[in-house]
PDB file of N, CA, C and O in Angstrom:
ATOM      1  N   UNK A   1     100.732-130.533  14.624  1.00 53.00           N
ATOM      2  CA  UNK A   1     102.208-130.116  14.845  1.00 53.00           C
ATOM      3  C   UNK A   1     103.125-129.813  15.825  1.00 53.00           C
ATOM      4  O   UNK A   1     103.213-128.652  16.690  1.00 53.00           O
ATOM      5  N   UNK A   2     103.358-131.501  16.936  1.00 70.00           N
ATOM      6  CA  UNK A   2     103.741-130.530  18.087  1.00 70.00           C
ATOM      7  C   UNK A   2     103.614-130.066  19.153  1.00 70.00           C
ATOM      8  O   UNK A   2     103.663-129.091  19.889  1.00 70.00           O
ATOM      9  N   UNK A   3     101.953-129.308  18.763  1.00 85.00           N
ATOM     10  CA  UNK A   3     101.511-128.332  19.449  1.00 85.00           C
ATOM     11  C   UNK A   3     101.730-127.105  19.355  1.00 85.00           C
ATOM     12  O   UNK A   3     101.321-126.353  20.972  1.00 85.00           O
ATOM     13  N   UNK A   4     101.991-126.945  18.587  1.00 93.00           N
ATOM     14  CA  UNK A   4     102.497-125.241  17.022  1.00 93.00           C
ATOM     15  C   UNK A   4     100.977-125.004  16.848  1.00 93.00           C
ATOM     16  O   UNK A   4     100.867-124.411  15.814  1.00 93.00           O
ATOM     17  N   UNK A   5      99.855-124.423  18.064  1.00 95.00           N
ATOM     18  CA  UNK A   5      98.527-124.042  18.000  1.00 95.00           C
ATOM     19  C   UNK A   5      98.742-122.712  17.247  1.00 95.00           C
ATOM     20  O   UNK A   5      98.261-122.336  16.341  1.00 95.00           O
ATOM     21  N   UNK A   6      99.754-122.287  17.385  1.00 97.00           N
ATOM     22  CA  UNK A   6      99.630-120.247  16.493  1.00 97.00           C
ATOM     23  C   UNK A   6     100.529-120.042  15.015  1.00 97.00           C
ATOM     24  O   UNK A   6     101.119-119.464  14.629  1.00 97.00           O
ATOM     25  N   UNK A   7     101.211-121.462  15.294  1.00 97.00           N
ATOM     26  CA  UNK A   7     101.593-121.528  14.537  1.00 97.00           C
ATOM     27  C   UNK A   7     100.970-121.612  12.441  1.00 97.00           C
ATOM     28  O   UNK A   7     100.237-123.361  12.251  1.00 97.00           O
ATOM     29  N   UNK A   8     100.957-121.233  12.138  1.00 96.00           N
ATOM     30  CA  UNK A   8     100.260-122.289  10.711  1.00 96.00           C
ATOM     31  C   UNK A   8     100.645-121.788   9.179  1.00 96.00           C
ATOM     32  O   UNK A   8     101.499-121.529   8.845  1.00 96.00           O
ATOM     33  N   UNK A   9     100.376-122.149   8.111  1.00 96.00           N
ATOM     34  CA  UNK A   9     100.463-122.749   6.557  1.00 96.00           C
ATOM     35  C   UNK A   9      99.532-122.365   5.850  1.00 96.00           C
ATOM     36  O   UNK A   9      98.742-123.774   5.834  1.00 96.00           O
ATOM     37  N   UNK A  10      99.663-121.302   4.686  1.00 96.00           N
ATOM     38  CA  UNK A  10      98.725-121.486   4.265  1.00 96.00           C
ATOM     39  C   UNK A  10      99.108-121.074   2.605  1.00 96.00           C
ATOM     40  O   UNK A  10      99.757-120.261   2.881  1.00 96.00           O
ATOM     41  N   UNK A  11      99.139-122.007   1.565  1.00 96.00           N
ATOM     42  CA  UNK A  11      99.406-121.416   0.299  1.00 96.00           C
ATOM     43  C   UNK A  11      98.767-120.146   0.309  1.00 96.00           C
ATOM     44  O   UNK A  11      99.082-120.149  -0.459  1.00 96.00           O
ATOM     45  N   UNK A  12      97.669-120.255   0.625  1.00 96.00           N
ATOM     46  CA  UNK A  12      97.662-118.684  -0.651  1.00 96.00           C
ATOM     47  C   UNK A  12      97.778-117.175   0.503  1.00 96.00           C
ATOM     48  O   UNK A  12      97.445-116.306   0.613  1.00 96.00           O
ATOM     49  N   UNK A  13      98.001-117.388   1.738  1.00 96.00           N
ATOM     50  CA  UNK A  13      98.781-116.656   2.431  1.00 96.00           C
ATOM     51  C   UNK A  13     100.761-116.830   2.742  1.00 96.00           C
ATOM     52  O   UNK A  13     101.659-117.450   3.282  1.00 96.00           O
ATOM     53  N   UNK A  14     101.264-116.045   1.952  1.00 95.00           N
ATOM     54  CA  UNK A  14     102.893-115.777   2.257  1.00 95.00           C
ATOM     55  C   UNK A  14     103.395-116.530   1.321  1.00 95.00           C
ATOM     56  O   UNK A  14     104.132-117.476   2.281  1.00 95.00           O
ATOM     57  N   UNK A  15     102.810-117.661   0.220  1.00 95.00           N
ATOM     58  CA  UNK A  15     103.626-118.056   0.382  1.00 95.00           C
ATOM     59  C   UNK A  15     103.594-119.829   0.867  1.00 95.00           C
ATOM     60  O   UNK A  15     104.367-120.095   0.631  1.00 95.00           O
ATOM     61  N   UNK A  16     102.828-120.182   1.978  1.00 95.00           N
ATOM     62  CA  UNK A  16     103.257-121.015   2.547  1.00 95.00           C
ATOM     63  C   UNK A  16     103.354-121.167   3.923  1.00 95.00           C
ATOM     64  O   UNK A  16     104.139-122.468   3.824  1.00 95.00           O
ATOM     65  N   UNK A  17     104.099-119.377   3.735  1.00 96.00           N
ATOM     66  CA  UNK A  17     105.329-119.992   4.710  1.00 96.00           C
ATOM     67  C   UNK A  17     104.997-120.165   6.866  1.00 96.00           C
ATOM     68  O   UNK A  17     103.596-119.376   6.295  1.00 96.00           O
ATOM     69  N   UNK A  18     105.722-120.537   7.152  1.00 97.00           N
ATOM     70  CA  UNK A  18     105.479-120.872   9.128  1.00 97.00           C
ATOM     71  C   UNK A  18     103.890-119.045   9.373  1.00 97.00           C
ATOM     72  O   UNK A  18     105.856-117.857   9.049  1.00 97.00           O
ATOM     73  N   UNK A  19     103.276-119.162   9.599  1.00 98.00           N
ATOM     74  CA  UNK A  19     103.269-117.472  10.082  1.00 98.00           C
ATOM     75  C   UNK A  19     101.968-117.568  11.235  1.00 98.00           C
ATOM     76  O   UNK A  19     101.716-118.842  11.909  1.00 98.00           O
ATOM     77  N   UNK A  20     101.542-116.249  11.929  1.00 98.00           N
ATOM     78  CA  UNK A  20     101.004-116.598  12.804  1.00 98.00           C
ATOM     79  C   UNK A  20      99.636-116.382  12.640  1.00 98.00           C
ATOM     80  O   UNK A  20      99.031-115.558  12.399  1.00 98.00           O
ATOM     81  N   UNK A  21      99.341-117.751  13.172  1.00 97.00           N
ATOM     82  CA  UNK A  21      97.099-117.347  13.127  1.00 97.00           C
ATOM     83  C   UNK A  21      97.094-117.019  12.437  1.00 97.00           C
ATOM     84  O   UNK A  21      96.001-116.503  12.160  1.00 97.00           O
ATOM     85  N   UNK A  22      97.210-117.626  10.788  1.00 96.00           N
ATOM     86  CA  UNK A  22      96.465-117.084   9.675  1.00 96.00           C
ATOM     87  C   UNK A  22      96.558-115.551   8.931  1.00 96.00           C
ATOM     88  O   UNK A  22      96.593-115.073   8.036  1.00 96.00           O
ATOM     89  N   UNK A  23      97.554-115.029  10.310  1.00 97.00           N
ATOM     90  CA  UNK A  23      97.859-113.401   9.568  1.00 97.00           C
ATOM     91  C   UNK A  23      98.971-113.710   8.967  1.00 97.00           C
ATOM     92  O   UNK A  23     100.215-114.273   8.595  1.00 97.00           O
ATOM     93  N   UNK A  24      98.981-112.425   7.461  1.00 97.00           N
ATOM     94  CA  UNK A  24     100.302-112.185   7.414  1.00 97.00           C
ATOM     95  C   UNK A  24     101.414-111.518   7.675  1.00 97.00           C
ATOM     96  O   UNK A  24     102.049-110.931   7.988  1.00 97.00           O
ATOM     97  N   UNK A  25     101.833-112.363   8.664  1.00 97.00           N
ATOM     98  CA  UNK A  25     102.783-112.500   9.329  1.00 97.00           C
ATOM     99  C   UNK A  25     103.775-113.468   9.753  1.00 97.00           C
ATOM    100  O   UNK A  25     103.054-114.371  10.199  1.00 97.00           O
ATOM    101  N   UNK A  26     104.995-113.529   9.360  1.00 98.00           N
ATOM    102  CA  UNK A  26     105.685-114.780   8.933  1.00 98.00           C
ATOM    103  C   UNK A  26     106.330-115.055  10.106  1.00 98.00           C
ATOM    104  O   UNK A  26     107.154-114.239  11.050  1.00 98.00           O
ATOM    105  N   UNK A  27     106.904-116.258  10.689  1.00 98.00           N
ATOM    106  CA  UNK A  27     107.761-116.218  12.207  1.00 98.00           C
ATOM    107  C   UNK A  27     108.792-115.873  11.879  1.00 98.00           C
ATOM    108  O   UNK A  27     109.218-115.450  12.730  1.00 98.00           O
ATOM    109  N   UNK A  28     109.529-116.112  10.581  1.00 97.00           N
ATOM    110  CA  UNK A  28     110.331-115.084  10.218  1.00 97.00           C
ATOM    111  C   UNK A  28     110.622-113.912  10.762  1.00 97.00           C
ATOM    112  O   UNK A  28     111.976-113.141  10.839  1.00 97.00           O
ATOM    113  N   UNK A  29     109.719-112.602  10.466  1.00 98.00           N
ATOM    114  CA  UNK A  29     109.585-112.134  11.163  1.00 98.00           C
ATOM    115  C   UNK A  29     109.857-112.151  12.316  1.00 98.00           C
ATOM    116  O   UNK A  29     111.299-110.944  13.167  1.00 98.00           O
ATOM    117  N   UNK A  30     109.194-112.525  13.232  1.00 98.00           N
ATOM    118  CA  UNK A  30     109.079-111.995  14.638  1.00 98.00           C
ATOM    119  C   UNK A  30     110.900-112.376  15.090  1.00 98.00           C
ATOM    120  O   UNK A  30     111.222-111.761  16.007  1.00 98.00           O
ATOM    121  N   UNK A  31     111.347-114.086  14.221  1.00 98.00           N
ATOM    122  CA  UNK A  31     112.629-114.557  15.107  1.00 98.00           C
ATOM    123  C   UNK A  31     113.898-113.155  14.531  1.00 98.00           C
ATOM    124  O   UNK A  31     114.736-112.870  15.102  1.00 98.00           O
ATOM    125  N   UNK A  32     113.836-112.626  13.528  1.00 98.00           N
ATOM    126  CA  UNK A  32     114.504-111.456  13.043  1.00 98.00           C
ATOM    127  C   UNK A  32     114.078-109.915  13.775  1.00 98.00           C
ATOM    128  O   UNK A  32     115.325-109.810  14.196  1.00 98.00           O
ATOM    129  N   UNK A  33     112.934-110.026  14.477  1.00 98.00           N
ATOM    130  CA  UNK A  33     113.087-108.787  15.360  1.00 98.00           C
ATOM    131  C   UNK A  33     113.567-109.441  16.758  1.00 98.00           C
ATOM    132  O   UNK A  33     114.614-108.259  17.288  1.00 98.00           O
ATOM    133  N   UNK A  34     113.891-110.076  16.435  1.00 98.00           N
ATOM    134  CA  UNK A  34     114.128-110.870  18.419  1.00 98.00           C
ATOM    135  C   UNK A  34     115.936-110.483  18.467  1.00 98.00           C
ATOM    136  O   UNK A  34     115.958-111.223  19.192  1.00 98.00           O
ATOM    137  N   UNK A  35     115.855-111.518  16.950  1.00 98.00           N
ATOM    138  CA  UNK A  35     117.378-112.001  17.154  1.00 98.00           C
ATOM    139  C   UNK A  35     118.227-110.243  16.826  1.00 98.00           C
ATOM    140  O   UNK A  35     120.015-109.866  17.234  1.00 98.00           O
ATOM    141  N   UNK A  36     117.269-109.253  16.596  1.00 98.00           N
ATOM    142  CA  UNK A  36     117.913-107.845  16.518  1.00 98.00           C
ATOM    143  C   UNK A  36     117.054-106.912  17.566  1.00 98.00           C
ATOM    144  O   UNK A  36     117.695-105.536  17.490  1.00 98.00           O
ATOM    145  N   UNK A  37     117.489-107.924  19.178  1.00 98.00           N
ATOM    146  CA  UNK A  37     117.078-107.112  20.013  1.00 98.00           C
ATOM    147  C   UNK A  37     115.686-106.811  21.031  1.00 98.00           C
ATOM    148  O   UNK A  37     116.126-106.542  22.083  1.00 98.00           O
ATOM    149  N   UNK A  38     114.918-106.927  19.468  1.00 98.00           N
ATOM    150  CA  UNK A  38     113.438-106.781  20.545  1.00 98.00           C
ATOM    151  C   UNK A  38     113.391-106.821  20.963  1.00 98.00           C
ATOM    152  O   UNK A  38     113.410-108.367  21.348  1.00 98.00           O
ATOM    153  N   UNK A  39     112.214-106.260  22.228  1.00 98.00           N
ATOM    154  CA  UNK A  39     111.792-107.079  23.575  1.00 98.00           C
ATOM    155  C   UNK A  39     110.268-108.095  22.930  1.00 98.00           C
ATOM    156  O   UNK A  39     109.760-107.422  21.999  1.00 98.00           O
ATOM    157  N   UNK A  40     110.203-108.694  23.750  1.00 98.00           N
ATOM    158  CA  UNK A  40     108.323-109.589  23.867  1.00 98.00           C
ATOM    159  C   UNK A  40     107.409-107.996  23.834  1.00 98.00           C
ATOM    160  O   UNK A  40     106.462-107.640  22.775  1.00 98.00           O
ATOM    161  N   UNK A  41     107.683-107.232  24.605  1.00 98.00           N
ATOM    162  CA  UNK A  41     106.857-106.089  24.911  1.00 98.00           C
ATOM    163  C   UNK A  41     106.961-104.704  23.291  1.00 98.00           C
ATOM    164  O   UNK A  41     105.591-104.744  23.312  1.00 98.00           O
ATOM    165  N   UNK A  42     107.985-105.017  23.275  1.00 98.00           N
ATOM    166  CA  UNK A  42     108.268-103.850  21.771  1.00 98.00           C
ATOM    167  C   UNK A  42     108.236-104.531  21.019  1.00 98.00           C
ATOM    168  O   UNK A  42     107.506-103.999  20.404  1.00 98.00           O
ATOM    169  N   UNK A  43     107.726-105.747  20.203  1.00 98.00           N
ATOM    170  CA  UNK A  43     107.023-106.425  19.021  1.00 98.00           C
ATOM    171  C   UNK A  43     106.083-106.500  19.168  1.00 98.00           C
ATOM    172  O   UNK A  43     105.054-105.584  18.615  1.00 98.00           O
ATOM    173  N   UNK A  44     105.032-106.676  19.876  1.00 98.00           N
ATOM    174  CA  UNK A  44     103.320-106.017  20.582  1.00 98.00           C
ATOM    175  C   UNK A  44     102.996-104.555  20.325  1.00 98.00           C
ATOM    176  O   UNK A  44     102.670-104.359  20.400  1.00 98.00           O
ATOM    177  N   UNK A  45     103.464-104.406  21.239  1.00 98.00           N
ATOM    178  CA  UNK A  45     103.880-102.515  20.987  1.00 98.00           C
ATOM    179  C   UNK A  45     103.593-102.090  19.581  1.00 98.00           C
ATOM    180  O   UNK A  45     102.670-101.696  18.933  1.00 98.00           O
ATOM    181  N   UNK A  46     104.535-102.331  18.533  1.00 97.00           N
ATOM    182  CA  UNK A  46     104.792-102.196  16.819  1.00 97.00           C
ATOM    183  C   UNK A  46     103.838-102.932  16.248  1.00 97.00           C
ATOM    184  O   UNK A  46     103.226-102.522  15.339  1.00 97.00           O
ATOM    185  N   UNK A  47     102.934-104.470  16.971  1.00 97.00           N
ATOM    186  CA  UNK A  47     102.403-105.288  16.375  1.00 97.00           C
ATOM    187  C   UNK A  47     101.405-105.443  17.394  1.00 97.00           C
ATOM    188  O   UNK A  47     101.515-106.055  17.940  1.00 97.00           O
ATOM    189  N   UNK A  48     100.272-104.525  17.490  1.00 97.00           N
ATOM    190  CA  UNK A  48      99.041-104.991  18.865  1.00 97.00           C
ATOM    191  C   UNK A  48      98.762-106.089  18.349  1.00 97.00           C
ATOM    192  O   UNK A  48      97.384-106.336  19.530  1.00 97.00           O
ATOM    193  N   UNK A  49      98.817-106.437  17.198  1.00 97.00           N
ATOM    194  CA  UNK A  49      97.551-107.785  17.345  1.00 97.00           C
ATOM    195  C   UNK A  49      98.515-109.015  17.145  1.00 97.00           C
ATOM    196  O   UNK A  49      98.255-109.988  17.835  1.00 97.00           O
ATOM    197  N   UNK A  50      99.662-108.760  18.295  1.00 98.00           N
ATOM    198  CA  UNK A  50      99.703-109.965  17.735  1.00 98.00           C
ATOM    199  C   UNK A  50     100.522-110.490  20.167  1.00 98.00           C
ATOM    200  O   UNK A  50     100.003-109.283  20.351  1.00 98.00           O
ATOM    201  N   UNK A  51     100.410-111.622  20.074  1.00 98.00           N
ATOM    202  CA  UNK A  51      99.909-111.180  21.416  1.00 98.00           C
ATOM    203  C   UNK A  51     101.711-112.074  22.725  1.00 98.00           C
ATOM    204  O   UNK A  51     102.155-112.465  21.297  1.00 98.00           O
ATOM    205  N   UNK A  52     101.843-111.946  23.157  1.00 98.00           N
ATOM    206  CA  UNK A  52     103.209-112.606  24.006  1.00 98.00           C
ATOM    207  C   UNK A  52     103.720-114.134  23.495  1.00 98.00           C
ATOM    208  O   UNK A  52     104.314-114.305  23.345  1.00 98.00           O
ATOM    209  N   UNK A  53     102.241-114.734  23.563  1.00 97.00           N
ATOM    210  CA  UNK A  53     102.658-116.591  23.375  1.00 97.00           C
ATOM    211  C   UNK A  53     102.749-116.357  21.469  1.00 97.00           C
ATOM    212  O   UNK A  53     103.511-117.787  21.536  1.00 97.00           O
ATOM    213  N   UNK A  54     102.427-115.627  20.587  1.00 98.00           N
ATOM    214  CA  UNK A  54     102.822-116.144  19.518  1.00 98.00           C
ATOM    215  C   UNK A  54     104.970-116.026  19.769  1.00 98.00           C
ATOM    216  O   UNK A  54     104.801-116.779  18.588  1.00 98.00           O
ATOM    217  N   UNK A  55     105.077-115.314  19.779  1.00 98.00           N
ATOM    218  CA  UNK A  55     106.739-114.524  20.192  1.00 98.00           C
ATOM    219  C   UNK A  55     106.907-116.043  20.680  1.00 98.00           C
ATOM    220  O   UNK A  55     107.596-116.593  20.461  1.00 98.00           O
ATOM    221  N   UNK A  56     106.240-116.310  22.230  1.00 97.00           N
ATOM    222  CA  UNK A  56     106.696-117.323  22.535  1.00 97.00           C
ATOM    223  C   UNK A  56     106.923-118.508  22.043  1.00 97.00           C
ATOM    224  O   UNK A  56     107.994-118.883  21.412  1.00 97.00           O
ATOM    225  N   UNK A  57     105.586-118.843  20.646  1.00 97.00           N
ATOM    226  CA  UNK A  57     105.742-120.328  19.830  1.00 97.00           C
ATOM    227  C   UNK A  57     107.174-120.250  19.090  1.00 97.00           C
ATOM    228  O   UNK A  57     106.665-121.101  18.330  1.00 97.00           O
ATOM    229  N   UNK A  58     106.663-118.613  18.451  1.00 98.00           N
ATOM    230  CA  UNK A  58     107.610-118.652  17.326  1.00 98.00           C
ATOM    231  C   UNK A  58     108.724-119.064  17.526  1.00 98.00           C
ATOM    232  O   UNK A  58     110.299-119.721  17.096  1.00 98.00           O
ATOM    233  N   UNK A  59     109.747-119.047  18.855  1.00 97.00           N
ATOM    234  CA  UNK A  59     111.010-119.387  19.352  1.00 97.00           C
ATOM    235  C   UNK A  59     111.022-120.709  19.223  1.00 97.00           C
ATOM    236  O   UNK A  59     111.972-120.955  18.743  1.00 97.00           O
ATOM    237  N   UNK A  60     110.365-121.138  19.902  1.00 95.00           N
ATOM    238  CA  UNK A  60     109.883-122.462  19.922  1.00 95.00           C
ATOM    239  C   UNK A  60     109.760-123.167  19.082  1.00 95.00           C
ATOM    240  O   UNK A  60     110.675-124.293  18.554  1.00 95.00           O
ATOM    241  N   UNK A  61     109.023-123.020  17.953  1.00 96.00           N
ATOM    242  CA  UNK A  61     108.987-123.212  17.046  1.00 96.00           C
ATOM    243  C   UNK A  61     110.410-123.814  15.901  1.00 96.00           C
ATOM    244  O   UNK A  61     110.786-124.918  15.448  1.00 96.00           O
ATOM    245  N   UNK A  62     111.440-122.782  16.579  1.00 96.00           N
ATOM    246  CA  UNK A  62     112.339-121.998  15.032  1.00 96.00           C
ATOM    247  C   UNK A  62     114.044-122.747  16.254  1.00 96.00           C
ATOM    248  O   UNK A  62     114.107-123.430  15.769  1.00 96.00           O
ATOM    249  N   UNK A  63     113.787-122.990  17.566  1.00 94.00           N
ATOM    250  CA  UNK A  63     114.450-124.534  18.360  1.00 94.00           C
ATOM    251  C   UNK A  63     113.785-126.075  17.590  1.00 94.00           C
ATOM    252  O   UNK A  63     115.587-126.253  17.902  1.00 94.00           O
ATOM    253  N   UNK A  64     112.779-125.710  17.773  1.00 93.00           N
ATOM    254  CA  UNK A  64     112.259-127.498  16.992  1.00 93.00           C
ATOM    255  C   UNK A  64     113.255-127.578  15.335  1.00 93.00           C
ATOM    256  O   UNK A  64     113.655-128.294  14.920  1.00 93.00           O
ATOM    257  N   UNK A  65     113.187-127.056  14.624  1.00 92.00           N
ATOM    258  CA  UNK A  65     113.074-126.222  13.275  1.00 92.00           C
ATOM    259  C   UNK A  65     114.955-126.614  12.937  1.00 92.00           C
ATOM    260  O   UNK A  65     115.544-127.711  12.591  1.00 92.00           O
ATOM    261  N   UNK A  66     115.798-126.148  14.541  1.00 92.00           N
ATOM    262  CA  UNK A  66     117.146-126.052  14.162  1.00 92.00           C
ATOM    263  C   UNK A  66     117.842-127.561  15.361  1.00 92.00           C
ATOM    264  O   UNK A  66     119.454-128.007  14.805  1.00 92.00           O
ATOM    265  N   UNK A  67     116.942-128.218  16.119  1.00 89.00           N
ATOM    266  CA  UNK A  67     117.398-130.067  16.516  1.00 89.00           C
ATOM    267  C   UNK A  67     117.703-130.294  15.153  1.00 89.00           C
ATOM    268  O   UNK A  67     117.202-130.735  14.179  1.00 89.00           O
ATOM    269  N   UNK A  68     119.052-130.953  15.486  1.00 80.00           N
ATOM    270  CA  UNK A  68     119.700-131.306  14.263  1.00 80.00           C
ATOM    271  C   UNK A  68     119.814-132.836  14.853  1.00 80.00           C
ATOM    272  O   UNK A  68     120.359-132.970  15.914  1.00 80.00           O
ATOM    273  N   UNK A  69     120.195-133.912  13.815  1.00 80.00           N
ATOM    274  CA  UNK A  69     120.041-134.870  13.369  1.00 80.00           C
ATOM    275  C   UNK A  69     120.515-135.376  12.724  1.00 80.00           C
ATOM    276  O   UNK A  69     120.392-135.248  11.932  1.00 80.00           O
ATOM    277  N   UNK A  70     122.079-136.318  13.304  1.00 77.00           N
ATOM    278  CA  UNK A  70     122.324-137.074  11.640  1.00 77.00           C
ATOM    279  C   UNK A  70     121.518-138.018  11.574  1.00 77.00           C
ATOM    280  O   UNK A  70     122.058-139.283  12.680  1.00 77.00           O
ATOM    281  N   UNK A  71     122.072-138.793  10.713  1.00 80.00           N
ATOM    282  CA  UNK A  71     121.824-140.345  10.540  1.00 80.00           C
ATOM    283  C   UNK A  71     123.035-141.400   9.533  1.00 80.00           C
ATOM    284  O   UNK A  71     122.794-140.806   8.734  1.00 80.00           O
ATOM    285  N   UNK A  72     123.276-142.489  10.227  1.00 81.00           N
ATOM    286  CA  UNK A  72     124.503-143.042   9.186  1.00 81.00           C
ATOM    287  C   UNK A  72     123.652-143.798   8.831  1.00 81.00           C
ATOM    288  O   UNK A  72     123.373-144.725   8.930  1.00 81.00           O
ATOM    289  N   UNK A  73     123.772-144.014   7.162  1.00 85.00           N
ATOM    290  CA  UNK A  73     123.069-144.760   6.861  1.00 85.00           C
ATOM    291  C   UNK A  73     123.829-146.060   6.248  1.00 85.00           C
ATOM    292  O   UNK A  73     125.308-145.693   6.678  1.00 85.00           O
ATOM    293  N   UNK A  74     123.477-147.277   6.659  1.00 83.00           N
ATOM    294  CA  UNK A  74     124.077-149.111   6.833  1.00 83.00           C
ATOM    295  C   UNK A  74     125.036-148.119   5.444  1.00 83.00           C
ATOM    296  O   UNK A  74     124.660-148.702   4.893  1.00 83.00           O
ATOM    297  N   UNK A  75     125.814-149.109   5.553  1.00 73.00           N
ATOM    298  CA  UNK A  75     127.292-148.847   4.323  1.00 73.00           C
ATOM    299  C   UNK A  75     128.372-148.044   3.960  1.00 73.00           C
ATOM    300  O   UNK A  75     129.288-148.222   2.978  1.00 73.00           O
ATOM    301  N   UNK A  76     127.105-146.469   4.713  1.00 62.00           N
ATOM    302  CA  UNK A  76     128.151-145.360   4.589  1.00 62.00           C
ATOM    303  C   UNK A  76     128.628-145.223   5.095  1.00 62.00           C
ATOM    304  O   UNK A  76     128.784-145.387   6.543  1.00 62.00           O
ATOM    305  N   UNK A  77     130.700-144.519   6.145  1.00 65.00           N
ATOM    306  CA  UNK A  77     131.215-143.743   6.551  1.00 65.00           C
ATOM    307  C   UNK A  77     131.030-142.514   6.991  1.00 65.00           C
ATOM    308  O   UNK A  77     130.714-142.240   6.566  1.00 65.00           O
ATOM    309  N   UNK A  78     131.215-142.575   8.246  1.00 60.00           N
ATOM    310  CA  UNK A  78     130.351-141.448   8.933  1.00 60.00           C
ATOM    311  C   UNK A  78     132.182-140.288   8.977  1.00 60.00           C
ATOM    312  O   UNK A  78     133.177-141.107   8.728  1.00 60.00           O
ATOM    313  N   UNK A  79     131.877-138.763   8.506  1.00 59.00           N
ATOM    314  CA  UNK A  79     133.238-138.881   8.217  1.00 59.00           C
ATOM    315  C   UNK A  79     133.023-137.492   7.709  1.00 59.00           C
ATOM    316  O   UNK A  79     133.279-136.387   7.142  1.00 59.00           O
TER     317      UNK A  79
END
C-alpha cells in the first residue's frame, strides 16, 4: 500500500484498525497525540517501543487518507 510499511492491518489486532508494525498501537492514537500538541520526542518518551519513523508514517498515512477526490458520474449534475 503505497510504501506504508509500518502501517499494518490485522483483524485479530485492534479489530483490524490501522496499527503500527503489528502492535496494539493504532494510528489514530498517534494522530490524536500529535493533534493535541505532543511532539515526536514526547510520544517516543511516553511509548518507548515506537520510533520517530512510526509517527512520521502515521502522519503521511493520514494525509494520504484525507486526499479528497470528487468524481462526476456521467449524466449527473454537479452541485
